[in-house]
Amino acid sequence: MTVEQVRALQDALNRTYPGLTMLARDVNLTYEQASKYEVGMIIREKAHVDASRRVMGMVTSHRYAILSNHMEEPTSEELRIGPNWGMRVAKPDSHFKVLGKHTYQGKTVIFLLHLPDDVTGKLFVNTVIDSDAELIRKCIARFEAKCMKPPVPDLAMPNWQDRCQFPLGMDNAGNFFPLEDPKPETPEEPEAPAPAEEEE
């Protein structure tokens, strides 16, 4: 890494970790979909990401446990005063780092670290943070203590489940989205016509 890259990474880390909150997004993934998430990889989700701060039991097979300090309350008045989902939202094109996976009594959790909105994720590729191991150890203990409890009734309703049904970072065929959209190609300028030869 260059000095500039190290400084940029340190700045991103300072904005990523303080004040982390765990949010739950429960989903039914296929074995093939779940197996594609590998610890350390960066994913990008192109759509809004809904999750709940009300972390309790699960009615699904999988849970995304999103660690974030900047997911926001919904701006829609209907959602803010509607069902008690404890809803928080990440913007489209948010990036997440897979910090871990764990299965307990048939329930699987995928831990995702929500990266700052202005970070594409490239800085975090092949970056190991020493404190992540202890962070995930605590998160696993919390998951095991919660996942087999009764679910929050509002989060077991079809209207919430429908909002969380798609896998994060990939299409339904299991193909991960690129971390950035390809830049549009600049059209080549047409060559100037050769000057006409003067007749003698």
PDB file of C-alpha atoms in Angstrom, residues 1-196:
ATOM      1  CA  MET A   1       0.000   0.000   0.000  1.00  0.00           C
ATOM      2  CA  THR A   2       1.106   3.540  -0.663  1.00  0.00           C
ATOM      3  CA  VAL A   3       1.189   6.116   2.127  1.00  0.00           C
ATOM      4  CA  GLU A   4      -1.955   7.682   0.676  1.00  0.00           C
ATOM      5  CA  GLN A   5      -3.777   4.315   0.662  1.00  0.00           C
ATOM      6  CA  VAL A   6      -2.773   3.612   4.267  1.00  0.00           C
ATOM      7  CA  ARG A   7      -4.093   7.002   5.344  1.00  0.00           C
ATOM      8  CA  ALA A   8      -7.331   6.465   3.414  1.00  0.00           C
ATOM      9  CA  LEU A   9      -7.798   3.031   5.011  1.00  0.00           C
ATOM     10  CA  GLN A  10      -7.151   4.389   8.505  1.00  0.00           C
ATOM     11  CA  ASP A  11      -9.696   7.141   7.916  1.00  0.00           C
ATOM     12  CA  ALA A  12     -12.249   4.591   6.688  1.00  0.00           C
ATOM     13  CA  LEU A  13     -11.625   2.356   9.718  1.00  0.00           C
ATOM     14  CA  ASN A  14     -12.090   5.301  12.067  1.00  0.00           C
ATOM     15  CA  ARG A  15     -15.494   5.938  10.478  1.00  0.00           C
ATOM     16  CA  THR A  16     -16.559   2.282  10.261  1.00  0.00           C
ATOM     17  CA  TYR A  17     -16.135   0.786  13.740  1.00  0.00           C
ATOM     18  CA  PRO A  18     -17.149   3.325  16.420  1.00  0.00           C
ATOM     19  CA  GLY A  19     -20.744   2.958  17.600  1.00  0.00           C
ATOM     20  CA  LEU A  20     -21.552  -0.265  15.753  1.00  0.00           C
ATOM     21  CA  THR A  21     -25.085  -1.626  16.188  1.00  0.00           C
ATOM     22  CA  MET A  22     -26.202  -5.113  15.205  1.00  0.00           C
ATOM     23  CA  LEU A  23     -29.255  -5.270  12.951  1.00  0.00           C
ATOM     24  CA  ALA A  24     -31.026  -8.382  11.703  1.00  0.00           C
ATOM     25  CA  ARG A  25     -32.250  -9.195   8.221  1.00  0.00           C
ATOM     26  CA  ASP A  26     -33.745 -12.692   8.141  1.00  0.00           C
ATOM     27  CA  VAL A  27     -34.003 -14.598   4.879  1.00  0.00           C
ATOM     28  CA  ASN A  28     -34.274 -18.105   3.452  1.00  0.00           C
ATOM     29  CA  LEU A  29     -31.164 -18.772   1.371  1.00  0.00           C
ATOM     30  CA  THR A  30     -30.382 -21.872  -0.628  1.00  0.00           C
ATOM     31  CA  TYR A  31     -27.303 -23.864   0.318  1.00  0.00           C
ATOM     32  CA  GLU A  32     -25.622 -22.696  -2.894  1.00  0.00           C
ATOM     33  CA  GLN A  33     -26.330 -19.027  -2.156  1.00  0.00           C
ATOM     34  CA  ALA A  34     -25.136 -19.184   1.445  1.00  0.00           C
ATOM     35  CA  SER A  35     -21.980 -21.116   0.566  1.00  0.00           C
ATOM     36  CA  LYS A  36     -20.781 -18.344  -1.725  1.00  0.00           C
ATOM     37  CA  TYR A  37     -20.211 -15.882   1.130  1.00  0.00           C
ATOM     38  CA  GLU A  38     -16.574 -16.171   2.169  1.00  0.00           C
ATOM     39  CA  VAL A  39     -14.968 -14.463   5.141  1.00  0.00           C
ATOM     40  CA  GLY A  40     -13.042 -11.377   4.060  1.00  0.00           C
ATOM     41  CA  MET A  41     -14.880 -10.776   0.792  1.00  0.00           C
ATOM     42  CA  ILE A  42     -16.505  -7.439  -0.043  1.00  0.00           C
ATOM     43  CA  ILE A  43     -20.014  -7.345  -1.487  1.00  0.00           C
ATOM     44  CA  ARG A  44     -22.079  -4.551  -2.978  1.00  0.00           C
ATOM     45  CA  GLU A  45     -25.872  -4.469  -2.812  1.00  0.00           C
ATOM     46  CA  LYS A  46     -27.525  -2.470  -5.580  1.00  0.00           C
ATOM     47  CA  ALA A  47     -30.917  -2.071  -3.834  1.00  0.00           C
ATOM     48  CA  HIS A  48     -32.003  -0.548  -0.526  1.00  0.00           C
ATOM     49  CA  VAL A  49     -31.206  -2.881   2.377  1.00  0.00           C
ATOM     50  CA  ASP A  50     -33.870  -3.152   5.084  1.00  0.00           C
ATOM     51  CA  ALA A  51     -32.938  -4.562   8.483  1.00  0.00           C
ATOM     52  CA  SER A  52     -34.321  -4.416  12.012  1.00  0.00           C
ATOM     53  CA  ARG A  53     -32.786  -3.327  15.297  1.00  0.00           C
ATOM     54  CA  ARG A  54     -35.239  -5.730  17.030  1.00  0.00           C
ATOM     55  CA  VAL A  55     -32.982  -8.780  17.152  1.00  0.00           C
ATOM     56  CA  MET A  56     -34.757 -11.872  18.502  1.00  0.00           C
ATOM     57  CA  GLY A  57     -35.752 -15.328  17.218  1.00  0.00           C
ATOM     58  CA  MET A  58     -35.920 -16.422  13.582  1.00  0.00           C
ATOM     59  CA  VAL A  59     -38.616 -17.934  11.407  1.00  0.00           C
ATOM     60  CA  THR A  60     -36.160 -18.307   8.518  1.00  0.00           C
ATOM     61  CA  SER A  61     -33.104 -20.461   7.907  1.00  0.00           C
ATOM     62  CA  HIS A  62     -30.577 -17.615   7.611  1.00  0.00           C
ATOM     63  CA  ARG A  63     -29.862 -14.222   9.110  1.00  0.00           C
ATOM     64  CA  TYR A  64     -27.707 -11.385   7.899  1.00  0.00           C
ATOM     65  CA  ALA A  65     -26.360  -9.775  11.075  1.00  0.00           C
ATOM     66  CA  ILE A  66     -25.393  -6.314   9.842  1.00  0.00           C
ATOM     67  CA  LEU A  67     -22.938  -4.339  11.961  1.00  0.00           C
ATOM     68  CA  SER A  68     -23.421  -0.673  11.135  1.00  0.00           C
ATOM     69  CA  ASN A  69     -23.122   2.790  12.588  1.00  0.00           C
ATOM     70  CA  HIS A  70     -24.905   4.612   9.776  1.00  0.00           C
ATOM     71  CA  MET A  71     -28.006   2.748   8.634  1.00  0.00           C
ATOM     72  CA  GLU A  72     -30.855   5.256   8.771  1.00  0.00           C
ATOM     73  CA  GLU A  73     -34.480   5.372   9.819  1.00  0.00           C
ATOM     74  CA  PRO A  74     -36.877   5.232   6.844  1.00  0.00           C
ATOM     75  CA  THR A  75     -37.854   8.624   5.475  1.00  0.00           C
ATOM     76  CA  SER A  76     -41.356   7.536   4.470  1.00  0.00           C
ATOM     77  CA  GLU A  77     -43.934   8.721   7.005  1.00  0.00           C
ATOM     78  CA  GLU A  78     -45.950   5.547   6.398  1.00  0.00           C
ATOM     79  CA  LEU A  79     -43.001   3.354   7.363  1.00  0.00           C
ATOM     80  CA  ARG A  80     -41.995   5.466  10.349  1.00  0.00           C
ATOM     81  CA  ILE A  81     -45.439   5.327  11.981  1.00  0.00           C
ATOM     82  CA  GLY A  82     -46.463   1.911  10.647  1.00  0.00           C
ATOM     83  CA  PRO A  83     -45.624  -1.559  11.968  1.00  0.00           C
ATOM     84  CA  ASN A  84     -43.101  -1.737  14.789  1.00  0.00           C
ATOM     85  CA  TRP A  85     -40.318  -3.184  12.667  1.00  0.00           C
ATOM     86  CA  GLY A  86     -37.490  -1.185  14.223  1.00  0.00           C
ATOM     87  CA  MET A  87     -36.525  -0.617  10.623  1.00  0.00           C
ATOM     88  CA  ARG A  88     -33.205   0.784   9.485  1.00  0.00           C
ATOM     89  CA  VAL A  89     -32.159   1.210   5.849  1.00  0.00           C
ATOM     90  CA  ALA A  90     -28.856   1.176   3.968  1.00  0.00           C
ATOM     91  CA  LYS A  91     -28.647   3.120   0.732  1.00  0.00           C
ATOM     92  CA  PRO A  92     -28.444   1.450  -2.686  1.00  0.00           C
ATOM     93  CA  ASP A  93     -24.886   0.540  -3.698  1.00  0.00           C
ATOM     94  CA  SER A  94     -23.834   0.014  -0.083  1.00  0.00           C
ATOM     95  CA  HIS A  95     -20.750  -2.126   0.469  1.00  0.00           C
ATOM     96  CA  PHE A  96     -20.325  -4.763   3.161  1.00  0.00           C
ATOM     97  CA  LYS A  97     -17.421  -6.913   4.329  1.00  0.00           C
ATOM     98  CA  VAL A  98     -18.165 -10.521   5.281  1.00  0.00           C
ATOM     99  CA  LEU A  99     -16.711 -10.901   8.785  1.00  0.00           C
ATOM    100  CA  GLY A 100     -17.917 -14.409   9.559  1.00  0.00           C
ATOM    101  CA  LYS A 101     -20.456 -17.232   9.249  1.00  0.00           C
ATOM    102  CA  HIS A 102     -21.827 -19.479  11.958  1.00  0.00           C
ATOM    103  CA  THR A 103     -24.440 -22.223  12.203  1.00  0.00           C
ATOM    104  CA  TYR A 104     -26.255 -23.096  15.424  1.00  0.00           C
ATOM    105  CA  GLN A 105     -29.080 -25.621  15.761  1.00  0.00           C
ATOM    106  CA  GLY A 106     -29.893 -25.429  12.062  1.00  0.00           C
ATOM    107  CA  LYS A 107     -29.820 -21.615  11.881  1.00  0.00           C
ATOM    108  CA  THR A 108     -27.036 -19.843   9.976  1.00  0.00           C
ATOM    109  CA  VAL A 109     -25.858 -16.265  10.452  1.00  0.00           C
ATOM    110  CA  ILE A 110     -23.698 -14.261   8.057  1.00  0.00           C
ATOM    111  CA  PHE A 111     -21.989 -11.296   9.716  1.00  0.00           C
ATOM    112  CA  LEU A 112     -21.655  -8.220   7.495  1.00  0.00           C
ATOM    113  CA  LEU A 113     -19.732  -5.046   8.337  1.00  0.00           C
ATOM    114  CA  HIS A 114     -21.396  -2.005   6.723  1.00  0.00           C
ATOM    115  CA  LEU A 115     -18.702   0.172   5.139  1.00  0.00           C
ATOM    116  CA  PRO A 116     -18.945   3.980   4.848  1.00  0.00           C
ATOM    117  CA  ASP A 117     -21.095   5.162   1.951  1.00  0.00           C
ATOM    118  CA  ASP A 118     -18.161   6.835   0.193  1.00  0.00           C
ATOM    119  CA  VAL A 119     -15.975   3.706   0.326  1.00  0.00           C
ATOM    120  CA  THR A 120     -16.178   1.273  -2.586  1.00  0.00           C
ATOM    121  CA  GLY A 121     -14.713  -1.578  -0.574  1.00  0.00           C
ATOM    122  CA  LYS A 122     -11.439  -1.787  -2.478  1.00  0.00           C
ATOM    123  CA  LEU A 123      -9.553  -0.436   0.541  1.00  0.00           C
ATOM    124  CA  PHE A 124     -10.820  -3.328   2.672  1.00  0.00           C
ATOM    125  CA  VAL A 125      -9.850  -6.111   0.276  1.00  0.00           C
ATOM    126  CA  ASN A 126      -7.143  -8.361   1.822  1.00  0.00           C
ATOM    127  CA  THR A 127      -7.218  -6.230   4.981  1.00  0.00           C
ATOM    128  CA  VAL A 128      -7.262  -8.116   8.293  1.00  0.00           C
ATOM    129  CA  ILE A 129      -8.332  -6.191  11.396  1.00  0.00           C
ATOM    130  CA  ASP A 130      -7.092  -7.820  14.607  1.00  0.00           C
ATOM    131  CA  SER A 131     -10.146  -6.775  16.619  1.00  0.00           C
ATOM    132  CA  ASP A 132     -12.579  -8.499  14.225  1.00  0.00           C
ATOM    133  CA  ALA A 133     -12.032 -11.926  15.822  1.00  0.00           C
ATOM    134  CA  GLU A 134     -13.135 -10.694  19.248  1.00  0.00           C
ATOM    135  CA  LEU A 135     -16.020  -8.744  17.702  1.00  0.00           C
ATOM    136  CA  ILE A 136     -17.335 -11.852  15.944  1.00  0.00           C
ATOM    137  CA  ARG A 137     -16.887 -13.994  19.054  1.00  0.00           C
ATOM    138  CA  LYS A 138     -19.224 -11.652  20.937  1.00  0.00           C
ATOM    139  CA  CYS A 139     -21.659 -11.522  18.012  1.00  0.00           C
ATOM    140  CA  ILE A 140     -21.808 -15.329  17.838  1.00  0.00           C
ATOM    141  CA  ALA A 141     -22.613 -15.523  21.537  1.00  0.00           C
ATOM    142  CA  ARG A 142     -25.427 -13.037  21.042  1.00  0.00           C
ATOM    143  CA  PHE A 143     -26.734 -14.928  18.025  1.00  0.00           C
ATOM    144  CA  GLU A 144     -26.840 -18.231  19.906  1.00  0.00           C
ATOM    145  CA  ALA A 145     -28.658 -16.579  22.795  1.00  0.00           C
ATOM    146  CA  LYS A 146     -31.316 -15.039  20.524  1.00  0.00           C
ATOM    147  CA  CYS A 147     -31.933 -17.146  17.418  1.00  0.00           C
ATOM    148  CA  MET A 148     -34.006 -19.928  19.046  1.00  0.00           C
ATOM    149  CA  LYS A 149     -36.199 -17.547  21.042  1.00  0.00           C
ATOM    150  CA  PRO A 150     -39.694 -16.594  19.817  1.00  0.00           C
ATOM    151  CA  PRO A 151     -39.531 -14.127  16.914  1.00  0.00           C
ATOM    152  CA  VAL A 152     -40.762 -10.546  17.123  1.00  0.00           C
ATOM    153  CA  PRO A 153     -44.373 -10.919  15.857  1.00  0.00           C
ATOM    154  CA  ASP A 154     -44.147  -7.917  13.516  1.00  0.00           C
ATOM    155  CA  LEU A 155     -41.012  -9.386  11.916  1.00  0.00           C
ATOM    156  CA  ALA A 156     -42.683 -12.742  11.293  1.00  0.00           C
ATOM    157  CA  MET A 157     -45.414 -11.170   9.139  1.00  0.00           C
ATOM    158  CA  PRO A 158     -45.358 -11.672   5.344  1.00  0.00           C
ATOM    159  CA  ASN A 159     -45.092  -7.929   4.602  1.00  0.00           C
ATOM    160  CA  TRP A 160     -41.749  -7.738   6.442  1.00  0.00           C
ATOM    161  CA  GLN A 161     -40.520 -11.081   5.155  1.00  0.00           C
ATOM    162  CA  ASP A 162     -41.222  -9.942   1.595  1.00  0.00           C
ATOM    163  CA  ARG A 163     -38.955  -6.904   2.082  1.00  0.00           C
ATOM    164  CA  CYS A 164     -36.065  -9.172   3.085  1.00  0.00           C
ATOM    165  CA  GLN A 165     -36.477 -12.064   0.684  1.00  0.00           C
ATOM    166  CA  PHE A 166     -33.605 -11.418  -1.741  1.00  0.00           C
ATOM    167  CA  PRO A 167     -29.949 -12.367  -1.100  1.00  0.00           C
ATOM    168  CA  LEU A 168     -27.573  -9.476  -0.497  1.00  0.00           C
ATOM    169  CA  GLY A 169     -24.832  -8.663  -2.963  1.00  0.00           C
ATOM    170  CA  MET A 170     -25.907 -11.132  -5.636  1.00  0.00           C
ATOM    171  CA  ASP A 171     -28.627 -11.751  -8.175  1.00  0.00           C
ATOM    172  CA  ASN A 172     -31.087 -14.625  -7.808  1.00  0.00           C
ATOM    173  CA  ALA A 173     -28.795 -16.839  -9.872  1.00  0.00           C
ATOM    174  CA  GLY A 174     -26.035 -16.423  -7.274  1.00  0.00           C
ATOM    175  CA  ASN A 175     -23.790 -14.079  -9.257  1.00  0.00           C
ATOM    176  CA  PHE A 176     -22.180 -11.367  -7.160  1.00  0.00           C
ATOM    177  CA  PHE A 177     -22.550  -7.783  -8.348  1.00  0.00           C
ATOM    178  CA  PRO A 178     -19.316  -5.971  -9.287  1.00  0.00           C
ATOM    179  CA  LEU A 179     -18.020  -3.637  -6.571  1.00  0.00           C
ATOM    180  CA  GLU A 180     -18.346  -0.745  -9.011  1.00  0.00           C
ATOM    181  CA  ASP A 181     -20.265  -0.223 -12.218  1.00  0.00           C
ATOM    182  CA  PRO A 182     -17.966  -0.137 -15.236  1.00  0.00           C
ATOM    183  CA  LYS A 183     -17.196   3.363 -16.393  1.00  0.00           C
ATOM    184  CA  PRO A 184     -18.823   4.248 -19.709  1.00  0.00           C
ATOM    185  CA  GLU A 185     -16.423   4.188 -22.579  1.00  0.00           C
ATOM    186  CA  THR A 186     -15.497   7.556 -24.010  1.00  0.00           C
ATOM    187  CA  PRO A 187     -16.503   7.584 -27.679  1.00  0.00           C
ATOM    188  CA  GLU A 188     -13.569   7.961 -29.966  1.00  0.00           C
ATOM    189  CA  GLU A 189     -13.471  11.185 -31.921  1.00  0.00           C
ATOM    190  CA  PRO A 190     -13.747  10.603 -35.654  1.00  0.00           C
ATOM    191  CA  GLU A 191     -10.584  11.156 -37.566  1.00  0.00           C
ATOM    192  CA  ALA A 192     -10.433  14.416 -39.444  1.00  0.00           C
ATOM    193  CA  PRO A 193     -10.722  13.865 -43.202  1.00  0.00           C
ATOM    194  CA  ALA A 194      -7.498  14.133 -45.116  1.00  0.00           C
ATOM    195  CA  PRO A 195      -7.118  17.470 -46.893  1.00  0.00           C
ATOM    196  CA  ALA A 196      -8.111  17.322 -50.526  1.00  0.00           C
TER     197      ALA A 196
END
